[in-house]
Structures are given as structure tokens and as C-alpha cells.
CSV table of C-alpha atoms and ligand atoms in Angstrom, one decimal:
chain,number,residue,atom,x,y,z
A,1,MET,CA,30.9,-25.9,-22.9
A,2,PHE,CA,32.2,-22.7,-21.3
A,3,ASN,CA,34.6,-22.1,-24.1
A,4,THR,CA,31.6,-21.0,-26.3
A,5,LEU,CA,31.1,-18.0,-24.1
A,6,PRO,CA,32.3,-14.7,-25.6
A,7,GLN,CA,34.2,-12.4,-23.4
A,8,LEU,CA,32.1,-9.4,-22.3
A,9,PRO,CA,33.3,-5.9,-21.8
A,10,PRO,CA,33.6,-4.7,-18.2
A,11,ASP,CA,30.8,-2.9,-16.4
A,12,PRO,CA,31.1,0.8,-17.4
A,13,ILE,CA,31.5,2.0,-13.7
A,14,LEU,CA,33.5,-0.9,-12.3
A,15,GLY,CA,35.7,-1.2,-15.4
A,16,LEU,CA,36.7,2.4,-14.7
A,17,ILE,CA,38.1,1.5,-11.3
A,18,ALA,CA,40.5,-1.0,-12.9
A,19,GLN,CA,41.4,1.5,-15.7
A,20,PHE,CA,42.2,4.2,-13.2
A,21,LYS,CA,44.3,1.8,-11.0
A,22,SER,CA,46.4,0.7,-13.9
A,23,ASP,CA,47.1,4.2,-15.2
A,24,PRO,CA,50.7,5.0,-14.3
A,25,ARG,CA,50.4,8.9,-14.3
A,26,SER,CA,50.8,10.1,-10.7
A,27,HIS,CA,48.6,13.2,-11.2
A,28,LYS,CA,45.6,11.1,-12.4
A,29,ILE,CA,42.1,12.2,-11.1
A,30,ASP,CA,39.3,9.7,-10.5
A,31,LEU,CA,35.8,11.1,-10.9
A,32,GLY,CA,34.3,7.7,-11.7
A,33,VAL,CA,32.7,5.4,-9.1
A,34,GLY,CA,30.5,6.9,-6.5
A,35,VAL,CA,32.6,6.4,-3.5
A,36,TYR,CA,33.2,9.3,-1.0
A,37,ARG,CA,36.7,10.6,-0.7
A,38,ASP,CA,38.1,13.1,1.7
A,39,GLU,CA,40.4,16.1,1.0
A,40,GLN,CA,43.3,13.7,0.9
A,41,GLY,CA,41.6,11.5,-1.7
A,42,GLN,CA,41.0,8.7,0.9
A,43,THR,CA,37.8,6.7,1.7
A,44,PRO,CA,38.4,6.4,5.4
A,45,VAL,CA,36.4,4.1,7.8
A,46,LEU,CA,34.0,6.6,9.6
A,47,ASP,CA,34.8,7.2,13.3
A,48,ALA,CA,31.4,6.0,14.4
A,49,VAL,CA,32.0,2.8,12.4
A,50,LYS,CA,35.4,2.2,14.0
A,51,GLN,CA,34.0,2.6,17.4
A,52,ALA,CA,31.0,0.3,16.7
A,53,GLU,CA,33.3,-2.3,15.3
A,54,GLN,CA,35.4,-2.2,18.4
A,55,ARG,CA,32.3,-2.8,20.5
A,56,LEU,CA,31.3,-5.7,18.3
A,57,LEU,CA,34.7,-7.2,18.6
A,58,ASN,CA,34.5,-7.0,22.4
A,59,ASN,CA,30.9,-8.1,22.8
A,60,GLU,CA,29.8,-10.3,19.9
A,61,THR,CA,29.1,-13.7,21.2
A,62,SER,CA,28.2,-15.8,18.2
A,63,LYS,CA,28.6,-16.1,14.4
A,64,ALA,CA,25.5,-18.4,14.1
A,65,TYR,CA,23.2,-17.8,11.1
A,66,VAL,CA,21.1,-14.6,11.2
A,67,GLY,CA,18.2,-15.9,9.0
A,68,PRO,CA,16.8,-14.6,5.7
A,69,LEU,CA,15.3,-11.5,7.2
A,70,GLY,CA,18.7,-10.4,8.7
A,71,SER,CA,18.9,-8.6,12.0
A,72,LEU,CA,15.4,-7.6,13.3
A,73,GLN,CA,17.0,-4.9,15.4
A,74,PHE,CA,18.7,-3.4,12.3
A,75,ASN,CA,15.4,-3.7,10.3
A,76,ASP,CA,13.6,-1.8,13.0
A,77,LEU,CA,16.2,0.9,13.4
A,78,LEU,CA,16.6,1.5,9.7
A,79,ALA,CA,12.9,1.8,9.2
A,80,LYS,CA,12.9,4.5,11.8
A,81,LEU,CA,15.9,6.3,10.3
A,82,THR,CA,14.1,6.3,7.0
A,83,LEU,CA,10.6,7.2,7.9
A,84,GLY,CA,11.3,9.0,11.2
A,85,GLU,CA,10.5,7.7,14.7
A,86,THR,CA,6.9,8.8,14.7
A,87,HIS,CA,5.7,8.1,11.2
A,88,PRO,CA,2.1,6.8,11.3
A,89,GLN,CA,2.8,4.0,8.9
A,90,LEU,CA,5.9,2.5,10.6
A,91,GLU,CA,3.9,-0.5,11.8
A,92,ASN,CA,2.8,-1.3,8.2
A,93,VAL,CA,6.3,-1.5,6.8
A,94,ALA,CA,8.0,-4.8,6.2
A,95,LEU,CA,11.7,-4.0,6.0
A,96,VAL,CA,14.3,-6.7,5.4
A,97,GLN,CA,18.1,-6.5,5.6
A,98,THR,CA,19.8,-7.2,2.2
A,99,PRO,CA,23.4,-7.4,0.9
A,100,GLY,CA,23.6,-3.7,-0.1
A,101,GLY,CA,21.2,-1.7,-2.2
A,102,CYS,CA,21.9,-4.0,-5.1
A,103,GLY,CA,20.7,-7.0,-3.2
A,104,ALA,CA,17.6,-5.0,-2.3
A,105,LEU,CA,16.9,-4.1,-5.9
A,106,ARG,CA,17.1,-7.6,-7.0
A,107,VAL,CA,14.9,-9.0,-4.2
A,108,ALA,CA,12.4,-6.2,-5.0
A,109,ALA,CA,12.3,-7.2,-8.7
A,110,GLU,CA,11.8,-10.8,-7.8
A,111,LEU,CA,8.9,-9.8,-5.5
A,112,ILE,CA,7.3,-7.9,-8.4
A,113,VAL,CA,7.7,-10.8,-10.7
A,114,ARG,CA,6.1,-13.2,-8.2
A,115,THR,CA,3.3,-10.8,-7.2
A,116,SER,CA,2.3,-9.2,-10.5
A,117,PRO,CA,4.3,-10.6,-13.5
A,118,LYS,CA,2.6,-8.2,-15.9
A,119,SER,CA,3.6,-5.1,-14.0
A,120,ARG,CA,6.2,-2.9,-15.6
A,121,ILE,CA,8.8,-0.7,-13.9
A,122,TRP,CA,9.1,2.8,-15.2
A,123,VAL,CA,12.7,4.1,-14.8
A,124,SER,CA,13.9,7.6,-15.3
A,125,ASP,CA,15.8,8.5,-18.5
A,126,PRO,CA,18.6,8.4,-17.6
A,127,THR,CA,18.9,6.2,-14.5
A,128,TRP,CA,21.8,4.5,-12.7
A,129,GLY,CA,23.2,2.0,-15.2
A,130,ASN,CA,23.0,-1.0,-12.9
A,131,HIS,CA,19.2,-0.6,-12.4
A,132,VAL,CA,18.7,-2.2,-15.8
A,133,PRO,CA,20.5,-5.6,-15.1
A,134,LEU,CA,19.4,-5.7,-11.5
A,135,LEU,CA,15.7,-5.3,-12.3
A,136,GLY,CA,15.5,-6.5,-15.9
A,137,ASP,CA,17.4,-9.8,-15.4
A,138,ALA,CA,14.8,-10.8,-12.9
A,139,GLY,CA,12.3,-10.8,-15.8
A,140,VAL,CA,10.5,-7.5,-15.2
A,141,THR,CA,9.8,-5.3,-18.3
A,142,LEU,CA,11.4,-1.9,-17.9
A,143,GLU,CA,10.0,1.3,-19.6
A,144,THR,CA,11.5,4.7,-19.4
A,145,TYR,CA,10.0,8.1,-18.6
A,146,PRO,CA,11.6,11.5,-19.5
A,147,TYR,CA,13.5,12.9,-16.6
A,148,TYR,CA,16.6,15.0,-17.4
A,149,ASP,CA,16.9,17.9,-19.8
A,150,PHE,CA,20.5,18.2,-20.9
A,151,ALA,CA,19.9,21.7,-22.3
A,152,THR,CA,18.7,23.2,-19.1
A,153,HIS,CA,20.2,20.6,-16.7
A,154,SER,CA,16.9,20.3,-14.9
A,155,VAL,CA,14.1,17.8,-14.4
A,156,ARG,CA,11.6,17.6,-17.4
A,157,PHE,CA,8.9,17.4,-14.9
A,158,ASP,CA,5.9,18.2,-17.1
A,159,GLU,CA,7.0,15.6,-19.6
A,160,MET,CA,7.6,13.1,-16.9
A,161,ILE,CA,4.1,13.5,-15.5
A,162,SER,CA,2.5,13.5,-19.0
A,163,ALA,CA,4.4,10.4,-20.0
A,164,LEU,CA,3.4,8.4,-16.9
A,165,ASN,CA,-0.1,9.7,-17.1
A,166,ALA,CA,-0.5,8.6,-20.7
A,167,ASN,CA,1.4,5.3,-20.7
A,168,ALA,CA,1.7,3.7,-17.2
A,169,ARG,CA,-1.0,1.2,-16.3
A,170,GLU,CA,-2.6,0.5,-13.0
A,171,GLY,CA,-0.2,-1.8,-11.1
A,172,ASP,CA,2.9,-0.6,-12.8
A,173,PHE,CA,5.8,0.6,-10.6
A,174,VAL,CA,7.5,4.0,-10.9
A,175,LEU,CA,11.2,3.9,-9.9
A,176,LEU,CA,12.1,7.2,-8.3
A,177,HIS,CA,15.4,8.2,-6.7
A,178,GLY,CA,14.7,9.2,-3.1
A,179,CYS,CA,17.4,11.9,-3.2
A,180,CYS,CA,20.6,12.7,-5.0
A,181,HIS,CA,19.5,11.3,-8.3
A,182,ASN,CA,22.2,9.1,-9.9
A,183,PRO,CA,23.5,10.1,-12.5
A,184,THR,CA,22.0,13.6,-12.9
A,185,GLY,CA,22.1,15.2,-9.4
A,186,ALA,CA,18.7,16.7,-10.3
A,187,ASP,CA,16.1,16.0,-7.7
A,188,LEU,CA,12.3,16.4,-7.4
A,189,THR,CA,11.2,19.4,-5.3
A,190,GLN,CA,8.8,18.8,-2.4
A,191,GLY,CA,5.9,20.1,-4.6
A,192,GLN,CA,6.9,17.7,-7.4
A,193,TRP,CA,7.0,14.7,-4.9
A,194,GLN,CA,3.4,15.7,-4.0
A,195,ALA,CA,2.4,15.8,-7.7
A,196,VAL,CA,3.9,12.3,-8.4
A,197,THR,CA,2.2,11.0,-5.2
A,198,ASP,CA,-1.2,12.4,-6.5
A,199,LEU,CA,-0.6,10.8,-9.9
A,200,CYS,CA,0.2,7.4,-8.4
A,201,GLY,CA,-2.9,7.6,-6.3
A,202,LYS,CA,-5.1,8.6,-9.2
A,203,LYS,CA,-3.7,5.9,-11.6
A,204,GLY,CA,-3.0,3.1,-9.1
A,205,LEU,CA,0.7,3.2,-9.8
A,206,ILE,CA,3.1,1.9,-7.1
A,207,PRO,CA,6.1,4.0,-6.2
A,208,PHE,CA,9.4,2.1,-6.1
A,209,ILE,CA,11.9,4.4,-4.4
A,210,ASP,CA,15.6,3.8,-4.4
A,211,MET,CA,17.4,5.8,-1.7
A,212,ALA,CA,21.1,5.2,-1.7
A,213,TYR,CA,22.3,8.6,-0.5
A,214,GLN,CA,20.2,9.7,2.5
A,215,GLY,CA,22.0,12.6,4.2
A,216,PHE,CA,24.1,13.5,1.1
A,217,GLY,CA,21.5,16.0,-0.3
A,218,PHE,CA,20.1,18.5,2.3
A,219,SER,CA,20.0,16.4,5.6
A,220,LEU,CA,19.1,13.0,6.8
A,221,GLU,CA,15.5,14.3,7.5
A,222,GLU,CA,14.9,16.3,4.4
A,223,ASP,CA,16.3,13.7,2.0
A,224,ALA,CA,13.6,11.3,3.2
A,225,PHE,CA,10.8,13.6,2.4
A,226,GLY,CA,9.6,11.7,-0.7
A,227,ILE,CA,9.5,8.3,1.0
A,228,ARG,CA,7.8,9.6,4.0
A,229,LEU,CA,5.2,11.5,2.0
A,230,MET,CA,4.4,8.5,-0.2
A,231,CYS,CA,4.3,6.0,2.7
A,232,ASP,CA,1.9,8.4,4.4
A,233,GLN,CA,-0.5,9.0,1.5
A,234,LEU,CA,-0.4,5.9,-0.7
A,235,PRO,CA,-1.6,2.4,0.2
A,236,GLU,CA,1.5,0.6,-1.1
A,237,VAL,CA,5.1,1.7,-1.6
A,238,LEU,CA,8.1,-0.4,-2.4
A,239,PHE,CA,11.5,1.1,-1.4
A,240,VAL,CA,15.1,0.0,-1.2
A,241,LEU,CA,17.9,1.5,0.9
A,242,SER,CA,21.7,1.4,0.9
A,243,CYS,CA,24.1,2.1,3.8
A,244,SER,CA,27.1,2.0,1.5
A,245,LYS,CA,27.5,5.7,1.2
A,246,ASN,CA,26.1,7.3,4.3
A,247,PHE,CA,27.8,4.8,6.6
A,248,GLY,CA,30.8,4.3,4.4
A,249,LEU,CA,30.2,0.6,4.5
A,250,TYR,CA,30.6,-0.1,0.8
A,251,ARG,CA,32.3,-3.5,0.9
A,252,GLU,CA,30.3,-4.8,3.8
A,253,ARG,CA,27.2,-4.8,1.7
A,254,VAL,CA,24.4,-3.4,3.9
A,255,GLY,CA,21.0,-2.4,2.6
A,256,ALA,CA,17.3,-3.2,2.9
A,257,VAL,CA,14.2,-3.8,0.8
A,258,ALA,CA,10.9,-2.5,2.3
A,259,VAL,CA,7.2,-2.6,1.5
A,260,LYS,CA,4.6,-0.4,3.0
A,261,SER,CA,1.2,-2.3,2.7
A,262,ASP,CA,-1.6,-3.8,4.7
A,263,ALA,CA,0.0,-7.2,4.4
A,264,LYS,CA,3.2,-6.9,6.3
A,265,ALA,CA,3.5,-10.5,7.5
A,266,SER,CA,2.7,-12.0,4.1
A,267,VAL,CA,5.1,-9.7,2.3
A,268,SER,CA,7.9,-10.6,4.8
A,269,SER,CA,7.2,-14.3,4.3
A,270,HIS,CA,7.6,-13.9,0.5
A,271,ILE,CA,10.7,-11.8,0.8
A,272,ALA,CA,12.2,-14.5,3.1
A,273,THR,CA,11.4,-17.2,0.5
A,274,ILE,CA,13.0,-15.2,-2.3
A,275,VAL,CA,16.1,-14.5,-0.2
A,276,ARG,CA,16.4,-18.2,0.7
A,277,GLY,CA,16.3,-19.0,-3.0
A,278,ILE,CA,19.0,-16.5,-4.0
A,279,TYR,CA,21.6,-16.0,-1.2
A,280,SER,CA,19.9,-17.7,1.8
A,281,MET,CA,20.6,-14.8,4.2
A,282,PRO,CA,22.5,-11.6,4.2
A,283,PRO,CA,26.0,-11.0,5.7
A,284,SER,CA,25.9,-9.8,9.3
A,285,HIS,CA,28.8,-7.6,10.1
A,286,GLY,CA,27.8,-4.3,8.3
A,287,ALA,CA,24.3,-4.4,9.5
A,288,SER,CA,25.5,-5.1,13.1
A,289,VAL,CA,27.7,-2.0,12.8
A,290,VAL,CA,24.7,0.1,11.6
A,291,ALA,CA,22.5,-1.2,14.4
A,292,GLU,CA,25.2,-0.5,17.0
A,293,ILE,CA,25.4,3.1,15.8
A,294,LEU,CA,21.7,3.8,15.5
A,295,ALA,CA,20.9,2.3,18.8
A,296,ASP,CA,23.4,4.3,20.8
A,297,SER,CA,22.9,8.1,21.2
A,298,VAL,CA,26.6,8.9,21.4
A,299,LEU,CA,27.6,6.8,18.4
A,300,ARG,CA,24.7,8.1,16.5
A,301,LYS,CA,25.6,11.8,17.1
A,302,CYS,CA,29.2,11.0,16.0
A,303,TRP,CA,27.8,9.3,12.8
A,304,GLU,CA,25.4,12.3,12.1
A,305,ALA,CA,28.4,14.6,12.3
A,306,ASP,CA,30.4,12.3,9.9
A,307,VAL,CA,27.5,12.4,7.4
A,308,SER,CA,27.3,16.2,7.6
A,309,VAL,CA,31.1,16.5,7.0
A,310,MET,CA,30.8,14.3,3.8
A,311,ARG,CA,27.8,16.2,2.6
A,312,THR,CA,29.3,19.6,3.2
A,313,ARG,CA,32.6,18.7,1.5
A,314,ILE,CA,30.8,17.6,-1.7
A,315,GLN,CA,28.7,20.8,-1.7
A,316,VAL,CA,31.8,22.9,-1.3
A,317,MET,CA,33.5,21.1,-4.2
A,318,ARG,CA,30.5,21.7,-6.3
A,319,LYS,CA,30.6,25.5,-5.7
A,320,LYS,CA,34.4,25.7,-6.0
A,321,LEU,CA,34.4,23.9,-9.3
A,322,VAL,CA,31.8,26.2,-10.7
A,323,ASP,CA,33.6,29.3,-9.4
A,324,THR,CA,37.0,28.1,-10.8
A,325,VAL,CA,35.7,27.3,-14.3
A,326,ASN,CA,33.8,30.5,-14.5
A,327,THR,CA,36.8,32.6,-13.4
A,328,ALA,CA,38.7,30.8,-16.2
A,329,GLY,CA,36.1,31.7,-18.8
A,330,ALA,CA,33.4,29.0,-18.7
A,331,GLU,CA,30.7,31.7,-18.9
A,332,GLY,CA,28.2,29.8,-16.7
A,333,ARG,CA,28.2,26.7,-18.8
A,334,PHE,CA,28.6,24.4,-15.7
A,335,ASN,CA,26.5,26.5,-13.2
A,336,HIS,CA,24.1,23.6,-12.9
A,337,ILE,CA,26.7,21.7,-10.9
A,338,ALA,CA,26.3,24.1,-8.0
A,339,ARG,CA,22.5,23.7,-8.0
A,340,GLN,CA,22.4,19.9,-8.0
A,341,GLN,CA,22.5,17.4,-5.1
A,342,GLY,CA,24.6,14.4,-4.0
A,343,MET,CA,27.6,12.8,-5.5
A,344,PHE,CA,27.0,13.2,-9.2
A,345,SER,CA,26.4,15.7,-12.0
A,346,PHE,CA,26.8,15.5,-15.8
A,347,LEU,CA,29.3,17.8,-17.3
A,348,GLY,CA,27.4,17.7,-20.5
A,349,ILE,CA,30.4,17.1,-22.8
A,350,SER,CA,30.7,14.5,-25.6
A,351,PRO,CA,32.1,11.0,-25.3
A,352,GLU,CA,35.1,12.2,-27.4
A,353,GLN,CA,35.8,14.9,-24.9
A,354,VAL,CA,35.5,12.4,-22.1
A,355,ASN,CA,38.1,10.3,-23.9
A,356,ALA,CA,40.3,13.3,-24.4
A,357,LEU,CA,40.2,14.1,-20.7
A,358,ALA,CA,41.3,10.5,-19.9
A,359,GLU,CA,44.0,10.2,-22.6
A,360,ASN,CA,45.5,13.7,-22.5
A,361,HIS,CA,44.9,14.8,-18.9
A,362,ALA,CA,44.5,11.5,-16.9
A,363,VAL,CA,41.0,12.6,-15.7
A,364,PHE,CA,38.6,9.6,-15.5
A,365,MET,CA,34.8,9.6,-15.6
A,366,ILE,CA,32.2,7.4,-17.2
A,367,GLY,CA,31.4,8.0,-20.9
A,368,SER,CA,28.1,9.9,-20.2
A,369,SER,CA,30.3,12.6,-18.6
A,370,ARG,CA,28.9,11.9,-15.2
A,371,ILE,CA,31.4,13.0,-12.6
A,372,SER,CA,31.6,12.0,-8.9
A,373,LEU,CA,32.2,15.3,-7.2
A,374,ALA,CA,33.7,13.5,-4.2
A,375,GLY,CA,36.8,12.8,-6.3
A,376,LEU,CA,37.7,16.5,-6.3
A,377,ASN,CA,39.8,18.2,-3.6
A,378,ASP,CA,41.6,21.5,-3.3
A,379,THR,CA,44.7,20.1,-5.0
A,380,ASN,CA,43.2,18.4,-8.0
A,381,LEU,CA,40.3,20.8,-8.6
A,382,PRO,CA,42.2,23.6,-10.4
A,383,VAL,CA,44.0,20.9,-12.5
A,384,PHE,CA,40.7,19.4,-13.5
A,385,ALA,CA,39.2,22.8,-14.2
A,386,GLN,CA,42.0,23.7,-16.5
A,387,ALA,CA,41.8,20.3,-18.3
A,388,LEU,CA,38.1,20.7,-18.8
A,389,LEU,CA,38.4,24.1,-20.3
A,390,LYS,CA,41.2,22.9,-22.6
A,391,ILE,CA,39.1,20.1,-24.1
B,1,LMR,C1,28.0,4.5,-8.7
B,1,LMR,O1,27.0,4.8,-9.3
B,1,LMR,O2,29.1,4.9,-9.0
B,1,LMR,C2,27.8,3.7,-7.4
B,1,LMR,O3,26.5,3.5,-7.1
B,1,LMR,C3,28.7,2.5,-7.4
B,1,LMR,C4,28.1,1.4,-8.3
B,1,LMR,O4,28.0,0.3,-7.8
B,1,LMR,O5,27.9,1.7,-9.5
């Protein structure tokens, strides 16, 4: 039976990891997957994580099941990190630990299918490639709204609002990136968040916010502006969180799905049933690490400093790249990179040029020309800048 299955191409982002690994050239540069790297090109375990793991090793007393909702302590602490300790709607938020942000997205999609099967999810054009299978394979219809203008490298905000206003129906979901939009790096301003909130309120649309990079834009607080505003002003908000990047816990799979509504207990009960039917319950280790860090003021300070180091390094690489290519004659063509937020920006070059960078210069990025700025460092940045200008 299985021999009838055709072989599929690898995922565009994950396939690149394998392609990069197998390239024999020692000067190769990886600007593909969104994984933080330090100046030495390493993805180290954060200091706060190491310390929390040591404490767990000393103090953990059981490996018994955690249950479909995960760790209640983690859920409480992550809700407070996201919304702020004093948010007026905290008690109306059902937040459930999941295996990474991907697990959260899938559970969210299943919740939409079970609650309101005719609702559609509006996703930005473009959006993170894996949004489509994670949400669409659950059976939800996806629609797109205009988001990024490749000519000006900014958000097509007026078109976004008009498209949603004209085409989205009451009960539809609008997928927004909480901060550090992946793949564009172009975020909504605070005024634009307010305008989208007003539109959702007027039309009965439900925001569905994916926040995978809290702390990588401006700060842990400012990056949560949109979620906090919408939870404050709208009756229902769906959001998903990832601790992969800001806690550096990628392979431990830590995230959460959350719903702000008046029906916290019922929502939790449905999420628990969905989870039991997919993976039964989330893995424990990563969430225990996060809870250990967030609950302890010393570890938390150490982690906040770690986040700030990662954010600043990426911002510095953005500026250095723009300065270096401009000095070499780019005439401002890549200036948008210094204005944008988070790990990613588009170079705005053709797929042929992306191929030429890989083949002739051993520089790897996905075909859309999205680069992960964290892959740059003081050693490889000038090499990359030269290669870019050559092609
Ligand atoms: C990315 O966009 O590179 C990251 O979110 C990693 C992934 O799973 O795609």
C-alpha cells in the first residue's frame, strides 16, 4: 500500500538545514532557519536555562503524567508574561501548554473547526510557510489579506484594512503576527493595532495572534502591545505563543494556545479534549524550565538580560549589513533591513539570484529571499555583503 505514495520534496525551511549541513564549503553562511546564533555562529543554551535545568535535576521528584493542559504553574506564568501581571482580563484567559508554537497553532485550528466550522482564517500575504499546513490541514479555509509591499518594503496597511473590511465575515479569524512578522520583519505600529482592533470590533472578527518572538522586537513589554490591547478591548481573542526563540528552547517544544473569552472553563475543557485526541499531553521538561525561570526573580533577571543580548545583536547586524552594502555601492536598496524587526527580512532579490548566492557563494536562504539576520556575524557579514552585491 505505502509503495503507492510519491516522494514529496522537503519542507522549504527544514530542507535548507539539511542542504546547508551537507555543503562541504567551509566558508558557507546559513541565513535560512530562524534560530538565534551568537557572534561565533553557535546556538548556546541560555545561562538562565542551564541554571533552571540544574535546579530541576536536583529537585524534580516525579516523571508522572502532567495531563492535557500541561503545567498549571507554567500556564499562569506565561499568561502573565504575555499580558502583564496586572492586565484586567487575565482571569478570562484560558492558556494551555502545548508542544511548541506549532502544536498551539494546530490545537487552535482544531478548536476553530469544532466551534465554528464555517469560519475562515485570514492570513497575511505573505505569512510563515508552515501556517498553511498547520491550520489548513485541520480543515479550516484560509484566505489571504494584503500585507507586504515589496516595492516600499512596508505594510500595505490601507489595503489590508479595506480587504478585511470588504471580504471578512462576522466570526472569521484574522491571523496577526504579535511582533517580528515572519517572513517580512514589517510590524504594525501601535496606531495600526488600534485600527485593526476597531475593525474587528465593528465587524465581529476574532483576532488570532501568533507571537513567537516576544522580546526580539523592541522589548518583552512593547512586543506584547497588540495582544494586550486586543484582549483589553475585544470580547474574544485567540492567541498562540512560542518559547522556542526567546528561551532558546527550540527542540524542547514549549508553547501555548490561549483564548480570552467569557467561557474560560468550557474553552479549557474543549482544548483538553482536542489535545487528548492528538498527542494526549505535552512534554514537560521545557515548560518546567520556563516556569522555574519566570517564578524566580534572580533567574528571571538573568533571562531578561539574555533576551536583550539576543535582540541587540540582531539589531546591530541589521544596521551593519545596511551600512556595509551601502558603503560598497548598494545606494540604499537594502535600507529597509535596518528599519524592520525581529529575525527576518526579505532581501527582495529573485529566486535565480538566491540560487546564485547558494551555488557560487555558499550563502543559503529560502527561495523567497527571506534572510535570518541572526546567521550574520562580524566575520561573515562582509563576505555576505560582497556576494550580495556581486549577484
Ligand atoms: C522559521 O521560520 O525559520 C522558524 O520559525 C523555524 C521553522 O520551524 O520554520
